[in-house]
Tab-separated table of C-alpha atoms in Angstrom:
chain	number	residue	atom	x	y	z
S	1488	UNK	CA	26.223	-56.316	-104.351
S	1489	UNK	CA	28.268	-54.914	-107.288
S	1490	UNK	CA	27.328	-51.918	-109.429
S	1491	UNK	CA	28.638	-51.618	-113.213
S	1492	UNK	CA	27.883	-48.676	-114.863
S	1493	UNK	CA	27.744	-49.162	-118.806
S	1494	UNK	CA	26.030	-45.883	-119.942
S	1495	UNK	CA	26.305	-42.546	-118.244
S	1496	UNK	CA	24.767	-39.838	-121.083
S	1497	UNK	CA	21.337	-38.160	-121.312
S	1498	UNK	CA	19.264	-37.555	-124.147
S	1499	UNK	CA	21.477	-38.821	-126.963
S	1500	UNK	CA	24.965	-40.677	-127.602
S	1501	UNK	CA	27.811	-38.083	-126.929
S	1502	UNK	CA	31.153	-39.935	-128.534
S	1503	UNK	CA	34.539	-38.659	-127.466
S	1504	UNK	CA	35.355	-35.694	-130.323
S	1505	UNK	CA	38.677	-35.724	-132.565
S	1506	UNK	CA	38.808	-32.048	-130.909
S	1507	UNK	CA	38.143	-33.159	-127.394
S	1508	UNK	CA	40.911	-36.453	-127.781
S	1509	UNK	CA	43.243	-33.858	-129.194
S	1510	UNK	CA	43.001	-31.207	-126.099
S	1511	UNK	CA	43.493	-34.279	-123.418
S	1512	UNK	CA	46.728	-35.434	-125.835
S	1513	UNK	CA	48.174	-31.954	-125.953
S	1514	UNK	CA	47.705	-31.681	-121.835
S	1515	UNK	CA	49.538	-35.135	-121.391
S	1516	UNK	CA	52.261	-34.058	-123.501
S	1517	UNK	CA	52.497	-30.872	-121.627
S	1518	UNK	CA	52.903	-32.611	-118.170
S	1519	UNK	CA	55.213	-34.507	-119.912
S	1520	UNK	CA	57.340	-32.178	-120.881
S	1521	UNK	CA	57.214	-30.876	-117.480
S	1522	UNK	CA	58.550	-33.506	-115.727
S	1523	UNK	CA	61.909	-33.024	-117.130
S	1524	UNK	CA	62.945	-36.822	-117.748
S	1525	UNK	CA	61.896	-37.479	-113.825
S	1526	UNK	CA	61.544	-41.176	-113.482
S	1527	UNK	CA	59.108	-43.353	-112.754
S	1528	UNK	CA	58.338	-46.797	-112.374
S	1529	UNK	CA	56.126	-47.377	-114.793
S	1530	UNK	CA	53.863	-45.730	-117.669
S	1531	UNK	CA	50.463	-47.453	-116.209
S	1532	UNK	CA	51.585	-45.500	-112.426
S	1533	UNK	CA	52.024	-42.283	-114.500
S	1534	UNK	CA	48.895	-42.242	-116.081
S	1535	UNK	CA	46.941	-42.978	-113.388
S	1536	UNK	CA	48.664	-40.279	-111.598
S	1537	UNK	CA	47.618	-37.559	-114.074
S	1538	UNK	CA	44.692	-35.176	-112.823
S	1539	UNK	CA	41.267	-35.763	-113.987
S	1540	UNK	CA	40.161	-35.698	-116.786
S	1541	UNK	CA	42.994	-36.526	-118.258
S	1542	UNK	CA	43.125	-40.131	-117.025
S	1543	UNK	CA	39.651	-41.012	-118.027
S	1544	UNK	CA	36.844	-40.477	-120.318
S	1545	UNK	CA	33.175	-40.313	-119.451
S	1546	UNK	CA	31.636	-41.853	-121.907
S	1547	UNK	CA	29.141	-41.467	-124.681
S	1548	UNK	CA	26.854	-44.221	-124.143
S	1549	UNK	CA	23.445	-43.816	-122.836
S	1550	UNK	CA	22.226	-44.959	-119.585
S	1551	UNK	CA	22.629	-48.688	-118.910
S	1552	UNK	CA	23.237	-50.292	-115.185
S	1553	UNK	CA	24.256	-54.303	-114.539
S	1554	UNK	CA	24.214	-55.058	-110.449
S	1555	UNK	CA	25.208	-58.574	-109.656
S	1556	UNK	CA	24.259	-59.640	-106.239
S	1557	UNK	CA	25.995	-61.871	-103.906
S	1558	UNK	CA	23.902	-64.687	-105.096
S	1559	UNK	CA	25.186	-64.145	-108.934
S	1560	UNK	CA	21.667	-62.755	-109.531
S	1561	UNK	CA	21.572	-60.501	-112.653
S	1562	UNK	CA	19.693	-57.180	-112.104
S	1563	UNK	CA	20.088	-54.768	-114.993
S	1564	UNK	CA	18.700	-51.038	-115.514
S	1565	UNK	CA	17.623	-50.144	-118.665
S	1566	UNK	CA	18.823	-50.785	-122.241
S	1567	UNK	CA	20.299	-47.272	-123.646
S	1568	UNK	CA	22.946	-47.578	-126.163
S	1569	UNK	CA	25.763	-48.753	-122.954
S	1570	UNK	CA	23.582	-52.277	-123.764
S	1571	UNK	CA	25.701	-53.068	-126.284
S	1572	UNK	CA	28.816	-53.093	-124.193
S	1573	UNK	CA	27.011	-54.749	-121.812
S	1574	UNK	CA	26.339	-57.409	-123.821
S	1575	UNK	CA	29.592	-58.574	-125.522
S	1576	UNK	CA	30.657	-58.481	-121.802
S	1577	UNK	CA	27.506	-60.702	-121.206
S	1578	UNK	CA	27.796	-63.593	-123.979
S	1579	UNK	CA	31.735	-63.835	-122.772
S	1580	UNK	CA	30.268	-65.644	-119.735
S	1581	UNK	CA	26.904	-67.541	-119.893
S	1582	UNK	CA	24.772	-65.805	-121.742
S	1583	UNK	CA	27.033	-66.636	-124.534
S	1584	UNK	CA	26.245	-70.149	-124.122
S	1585	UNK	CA	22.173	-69.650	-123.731
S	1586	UNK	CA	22.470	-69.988	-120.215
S	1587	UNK	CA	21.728	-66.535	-119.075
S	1588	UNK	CA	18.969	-65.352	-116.845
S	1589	UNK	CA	18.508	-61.369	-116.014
S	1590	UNK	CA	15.860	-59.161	-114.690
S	1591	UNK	CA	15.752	-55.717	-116.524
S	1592	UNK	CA	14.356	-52.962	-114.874
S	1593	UNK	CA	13.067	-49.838	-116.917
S	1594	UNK	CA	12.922	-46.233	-115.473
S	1595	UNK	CA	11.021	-45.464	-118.653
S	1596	UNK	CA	11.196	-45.675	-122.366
S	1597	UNK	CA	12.179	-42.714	-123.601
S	1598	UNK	CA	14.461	-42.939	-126.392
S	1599	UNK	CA	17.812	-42.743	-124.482
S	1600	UNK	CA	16.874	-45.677	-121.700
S	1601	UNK	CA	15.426	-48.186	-124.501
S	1602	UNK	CA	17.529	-47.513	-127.985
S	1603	UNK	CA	20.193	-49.913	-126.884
S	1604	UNK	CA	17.458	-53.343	-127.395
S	1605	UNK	CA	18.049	-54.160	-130.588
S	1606	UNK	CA	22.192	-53.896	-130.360
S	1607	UNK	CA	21.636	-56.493	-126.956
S	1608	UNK	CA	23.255	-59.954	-128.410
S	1609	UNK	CA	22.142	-61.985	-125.595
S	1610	UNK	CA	18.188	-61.384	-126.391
S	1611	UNK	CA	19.116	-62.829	-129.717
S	1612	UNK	CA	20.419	-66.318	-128.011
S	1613	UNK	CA	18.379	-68.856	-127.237
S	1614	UNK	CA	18.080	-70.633	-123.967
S	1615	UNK	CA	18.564	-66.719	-122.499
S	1616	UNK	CA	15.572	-65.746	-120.021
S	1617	UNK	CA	14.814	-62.439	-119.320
S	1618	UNK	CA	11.917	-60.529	-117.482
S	1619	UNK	CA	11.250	-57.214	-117.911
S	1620	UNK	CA	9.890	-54.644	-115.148
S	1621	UNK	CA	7.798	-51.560	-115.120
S	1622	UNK	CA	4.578	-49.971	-113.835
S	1623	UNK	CA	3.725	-49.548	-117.767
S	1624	UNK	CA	0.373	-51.650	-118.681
S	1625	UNK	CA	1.649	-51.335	-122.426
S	1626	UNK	CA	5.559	-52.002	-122.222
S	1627	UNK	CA	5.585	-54.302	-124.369
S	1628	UNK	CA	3.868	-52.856	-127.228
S	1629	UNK	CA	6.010	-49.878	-126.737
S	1630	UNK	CA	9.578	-52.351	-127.247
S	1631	UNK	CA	7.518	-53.962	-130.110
S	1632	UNK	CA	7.220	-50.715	-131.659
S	1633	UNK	CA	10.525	-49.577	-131.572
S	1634	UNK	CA	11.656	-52.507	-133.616
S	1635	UNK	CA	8.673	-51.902	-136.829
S	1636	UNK	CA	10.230	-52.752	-140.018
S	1637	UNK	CA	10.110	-49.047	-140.532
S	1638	UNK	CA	12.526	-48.443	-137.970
S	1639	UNK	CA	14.457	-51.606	-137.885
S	1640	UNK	CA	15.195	-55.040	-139.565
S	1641	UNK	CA	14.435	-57.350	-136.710
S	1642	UNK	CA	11.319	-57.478	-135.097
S	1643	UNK	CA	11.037	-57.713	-131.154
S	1644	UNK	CA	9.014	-60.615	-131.160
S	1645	UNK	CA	12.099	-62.424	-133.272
S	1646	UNK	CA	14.375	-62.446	-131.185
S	1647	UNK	CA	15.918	-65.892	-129.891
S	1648	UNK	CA	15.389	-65.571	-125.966
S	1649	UNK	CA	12.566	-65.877	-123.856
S	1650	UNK	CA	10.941	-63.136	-122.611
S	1651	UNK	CA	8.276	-62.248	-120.205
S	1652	UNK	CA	6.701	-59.359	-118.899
S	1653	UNK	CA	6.049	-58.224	-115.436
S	1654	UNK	CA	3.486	-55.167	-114.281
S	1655	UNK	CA	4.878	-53.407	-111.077
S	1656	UNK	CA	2.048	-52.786	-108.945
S	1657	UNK	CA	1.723	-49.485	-106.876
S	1658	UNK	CA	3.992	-50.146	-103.557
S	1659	UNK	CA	5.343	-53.828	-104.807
S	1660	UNK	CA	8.245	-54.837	-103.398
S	1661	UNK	CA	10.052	-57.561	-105.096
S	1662	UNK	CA	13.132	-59.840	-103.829
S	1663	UNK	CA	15.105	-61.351	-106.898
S	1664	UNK	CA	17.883	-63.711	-106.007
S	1665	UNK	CA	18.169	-62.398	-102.355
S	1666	UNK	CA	18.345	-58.680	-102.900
S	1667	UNK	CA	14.971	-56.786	-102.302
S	1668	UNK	CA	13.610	-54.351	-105.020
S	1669	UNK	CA	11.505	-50.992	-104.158
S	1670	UNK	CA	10.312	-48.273	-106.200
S	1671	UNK	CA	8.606	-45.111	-106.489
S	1672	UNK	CA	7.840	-42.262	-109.542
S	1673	UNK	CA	9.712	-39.250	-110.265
S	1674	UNK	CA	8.593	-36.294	-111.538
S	1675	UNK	CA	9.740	-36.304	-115.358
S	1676	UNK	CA	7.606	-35.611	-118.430
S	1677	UNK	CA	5.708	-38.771	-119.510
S	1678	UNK	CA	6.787	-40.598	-115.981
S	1679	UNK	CA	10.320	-42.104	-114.273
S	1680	UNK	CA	10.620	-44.536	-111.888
S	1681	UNK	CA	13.459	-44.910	-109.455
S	1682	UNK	CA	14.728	-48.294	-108.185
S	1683	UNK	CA	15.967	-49.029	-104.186
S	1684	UNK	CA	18.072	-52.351	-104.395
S	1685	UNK	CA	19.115	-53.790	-100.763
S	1686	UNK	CA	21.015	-56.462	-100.139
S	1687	UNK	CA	22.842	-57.834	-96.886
S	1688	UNK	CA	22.096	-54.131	-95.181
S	1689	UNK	CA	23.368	-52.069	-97.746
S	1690	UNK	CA	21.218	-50.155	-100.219
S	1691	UNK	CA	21.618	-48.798	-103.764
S	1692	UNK	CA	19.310	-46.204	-105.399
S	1693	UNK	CA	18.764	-45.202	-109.314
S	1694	UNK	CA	16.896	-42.165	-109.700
S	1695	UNK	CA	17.766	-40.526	-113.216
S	1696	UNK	CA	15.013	-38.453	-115.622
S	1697	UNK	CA	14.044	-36.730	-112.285
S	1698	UNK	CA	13.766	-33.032	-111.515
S	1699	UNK	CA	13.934	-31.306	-108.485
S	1700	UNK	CA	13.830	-27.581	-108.199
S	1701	UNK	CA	13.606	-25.272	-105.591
S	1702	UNK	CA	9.647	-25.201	-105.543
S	1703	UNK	CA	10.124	-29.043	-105.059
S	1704	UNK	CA	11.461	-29.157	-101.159
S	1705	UNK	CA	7.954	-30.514	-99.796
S	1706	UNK	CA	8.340	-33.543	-102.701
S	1707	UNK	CA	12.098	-33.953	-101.344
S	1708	UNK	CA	10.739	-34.605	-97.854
S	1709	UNK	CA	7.821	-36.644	-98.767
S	1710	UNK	CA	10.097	-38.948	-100.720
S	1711	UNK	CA	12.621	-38.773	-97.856
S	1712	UNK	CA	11.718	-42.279	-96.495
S	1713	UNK	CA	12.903	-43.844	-99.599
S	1714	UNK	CA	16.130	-41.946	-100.199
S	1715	UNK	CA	16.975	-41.802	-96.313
S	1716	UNK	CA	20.252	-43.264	-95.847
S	1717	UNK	CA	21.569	-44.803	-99.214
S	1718	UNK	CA	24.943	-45.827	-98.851
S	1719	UNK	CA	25.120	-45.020	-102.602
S	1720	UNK	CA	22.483	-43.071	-104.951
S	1721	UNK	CA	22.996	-42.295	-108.613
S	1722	UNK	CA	21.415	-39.379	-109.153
S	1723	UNK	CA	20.273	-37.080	-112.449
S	1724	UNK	CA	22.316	-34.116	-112.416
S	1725	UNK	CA	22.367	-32.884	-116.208
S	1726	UNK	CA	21.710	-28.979	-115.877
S	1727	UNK	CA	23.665	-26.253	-114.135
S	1728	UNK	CA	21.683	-24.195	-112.010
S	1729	UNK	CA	20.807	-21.512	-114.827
S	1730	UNK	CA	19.979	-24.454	-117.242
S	1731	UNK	CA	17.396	-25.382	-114.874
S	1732	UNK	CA	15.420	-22.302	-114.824
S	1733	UNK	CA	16.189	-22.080	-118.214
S	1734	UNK	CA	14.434	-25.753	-118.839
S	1735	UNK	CA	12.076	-26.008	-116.359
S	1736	UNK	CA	9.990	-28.887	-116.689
S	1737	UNK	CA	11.817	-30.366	-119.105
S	1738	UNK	CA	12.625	-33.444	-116.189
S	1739	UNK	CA	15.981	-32.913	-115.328
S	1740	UNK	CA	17.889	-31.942	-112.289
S	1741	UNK	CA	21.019	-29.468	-111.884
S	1742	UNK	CA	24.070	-30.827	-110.209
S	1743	UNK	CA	23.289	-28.180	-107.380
S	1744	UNK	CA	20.007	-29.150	-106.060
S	1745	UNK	CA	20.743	-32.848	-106.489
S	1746	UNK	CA	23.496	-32.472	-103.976
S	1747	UNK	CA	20.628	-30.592	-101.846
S	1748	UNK	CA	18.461	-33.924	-102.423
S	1749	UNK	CA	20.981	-36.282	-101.194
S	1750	UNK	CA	22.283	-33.738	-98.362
S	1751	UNK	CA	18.827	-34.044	-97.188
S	1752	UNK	CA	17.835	-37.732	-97.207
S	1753	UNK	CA	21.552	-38.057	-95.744
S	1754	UNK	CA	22.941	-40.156	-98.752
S	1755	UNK	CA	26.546	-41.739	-98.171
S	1756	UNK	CA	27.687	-41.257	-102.091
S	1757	UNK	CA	26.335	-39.134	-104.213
S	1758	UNK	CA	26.772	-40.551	-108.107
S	1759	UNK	CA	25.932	-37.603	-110.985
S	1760	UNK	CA	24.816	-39.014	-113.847
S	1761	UNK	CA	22.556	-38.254	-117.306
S	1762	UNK	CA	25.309	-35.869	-118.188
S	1763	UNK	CA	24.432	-33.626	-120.779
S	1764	UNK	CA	25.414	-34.498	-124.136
S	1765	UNK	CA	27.059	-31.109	-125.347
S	1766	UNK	CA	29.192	-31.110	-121.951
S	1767	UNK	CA	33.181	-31.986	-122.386
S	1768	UNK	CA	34.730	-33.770	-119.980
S	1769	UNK	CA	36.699	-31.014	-118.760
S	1770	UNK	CA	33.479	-29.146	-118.326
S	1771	UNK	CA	31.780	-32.446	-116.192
S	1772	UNK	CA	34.902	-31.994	-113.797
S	1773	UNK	CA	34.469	-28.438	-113.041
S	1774	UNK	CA	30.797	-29.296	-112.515
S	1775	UNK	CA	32.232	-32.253	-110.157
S	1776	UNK	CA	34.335	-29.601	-108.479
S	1777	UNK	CA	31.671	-27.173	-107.978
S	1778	UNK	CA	29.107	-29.889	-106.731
S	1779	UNK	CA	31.686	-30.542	-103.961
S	1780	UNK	CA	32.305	-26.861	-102.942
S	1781	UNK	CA	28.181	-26.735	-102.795
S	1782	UNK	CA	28.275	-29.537	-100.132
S	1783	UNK	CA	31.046	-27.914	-98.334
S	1784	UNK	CA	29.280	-25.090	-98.064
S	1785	UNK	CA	25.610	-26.613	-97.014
S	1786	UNK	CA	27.687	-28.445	-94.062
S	1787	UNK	CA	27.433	-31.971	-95.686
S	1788	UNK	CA	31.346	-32.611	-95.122
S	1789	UNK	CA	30.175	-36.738	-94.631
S	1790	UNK	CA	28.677	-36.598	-98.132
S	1791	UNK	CA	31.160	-38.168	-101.173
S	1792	UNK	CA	30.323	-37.208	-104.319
S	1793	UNK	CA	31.501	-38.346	-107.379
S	1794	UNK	CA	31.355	-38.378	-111.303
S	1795	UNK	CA	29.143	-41.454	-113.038
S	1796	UNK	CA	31.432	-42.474	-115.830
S	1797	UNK	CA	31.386	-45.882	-118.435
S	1798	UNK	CA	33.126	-48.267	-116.914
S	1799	UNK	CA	32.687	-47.763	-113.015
S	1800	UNK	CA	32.587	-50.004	-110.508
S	1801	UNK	CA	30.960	-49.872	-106.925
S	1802	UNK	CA	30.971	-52.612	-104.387
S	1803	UNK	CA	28.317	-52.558	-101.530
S	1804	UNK	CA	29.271	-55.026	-98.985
């Protein structure tokens, strides 16, 4: 099973600022300038010796996941604006040629997880089959609605692929193309869902638009069964501590207590993710820093935690 993440922002598109691509440019040059002429044996081994940030960006794209499982099935997790990336990579291959099949899986449709729908070229090619998932009686109407003339050119119901729609019942498991598909609902204004994907023994977890908070340690043990032992959750982790007294109830999760969450269901790797749009990259790895002094500290030294950023790539096998 292979994980490809295509969107990594909460809330709203955060593009990479003039100001912010200037400051990583100036702190390149600076190492440069440092290294006195040293030599080495090529620019692409340089570069991706630099410290982070400065090798990377996170990304401005909203949350968007493609797994592919050992069978070629397509499993994707919601549409946010990393759909469109997602989907020129999707029409160079099959899609492209109206051969496509996917199952899309939607946490819920606020703004962020769906805005990416109408920018998705392979819905618009036909012979492309897709199904969509969610507990939600009225998805559809709520896609249809996004795409009103009043709010865009091209209606839903116009687009070239097929599409179908499919209810999740409470407790459903599913098993798409060999990999089995669980779920159960977070605590986030207006309703999340988080997805469980397990193939050939090893399990991957989606749980973004949650909150936990420190009155919420019973709810972190009841949900413990379903969280026990991922070898790799992606987890919401958009406030700092103080953000998320500051916010409470607004459905997020700081980057502290979600390391408490997956220290206690005894995750493998820990994945932040729904980073907050005003955050720089250089601020998202001091938060990645601090996140791993936190586990040091609460004992989970087995626990690897890492930054969600456009473009990753994780490989359960």
């Amino acid at each position: 099973m292979e994980i490809f993440l295509y969107g990594v922002r909460g809330s709203i598109p955060a593009p990479l600022s003039n100001e912010e691509y200037r400051e990583k440019v100036i702190s390149i040059l600076r190492l440069v300038a440092k290294s006195e002429g040293k030599a080495f044996s090529s620019p692409e081994e340089w570069f991706d010796g630099l410290p982070e940030p400065l090798n990377y960006v996170v990304g401005g794209n909203t949350t968007c996941v493609r797994i592919i499982g050992s069978s070629g099935v397509e499993l994707v997790v919601d549409l946010g604006t990393g759909a469109r990336v997602l989907g020129e990579d999707l029409v160079r291959e099959k899609f492209g040629q109206g051969k496509g099949e996917a199952s899309v899986f939607f946490t819920h449709t606020h703004w962020d997880h769906i805005h990416g729908i109408p920018f998705f070229k392979p819905l618009y090619i036909p012979g492309n089959k897709f199904t969509f998932y969610s507990p939600l009686e009225d998805l559809p109407e709520r896609l249809k609605y996004q795409q009103e003339p009043r709010f865009f050119p091209i209606h839903f119901d116009h687009f070239g692929s097929e599409r179908n729609f499919h209810r999740l019942e409470k407790g459903e498991v599913l098993e798409i193309g060999g990999v089995k598909i669980e779920w159960i609902a977070l605590k986030h204004p207006g309703g999340s869902i988080a997805y469980k994907f397990t193939e050939n023994g090893k399990s991957f977890i989606f749980a973004t638009d949650a909150e936990y908070n420190g009155e919420d340690f019973p709810l972190i043990q009841e949900q413990k069964p379903f969280f026990k032992g991922a070898d790799l959750l992606i987890l919401d982790a958009q406030y700092t501590l103080d953000e998320s007294f500051q916010k409470f109830d607004w459905g997020h999760t700081s980057y502290t207590m979600a390391v408490n969450c997956a220290s206690s269901w005894e995750v493998k790797k820990l994945a932040l993710t729904h980073h907050e749009p005003a955050y720089s990259d250089e601020i998202l790895a001091i938060i990645l820093d601090d996140a791993r002094t936190h586990a040091e500290n609460l004992g989970a030294k087995d626990l690897s935690i890492v930054l969600a950023r456009e473009g990753m790539k994780f490989k359960l096998v």
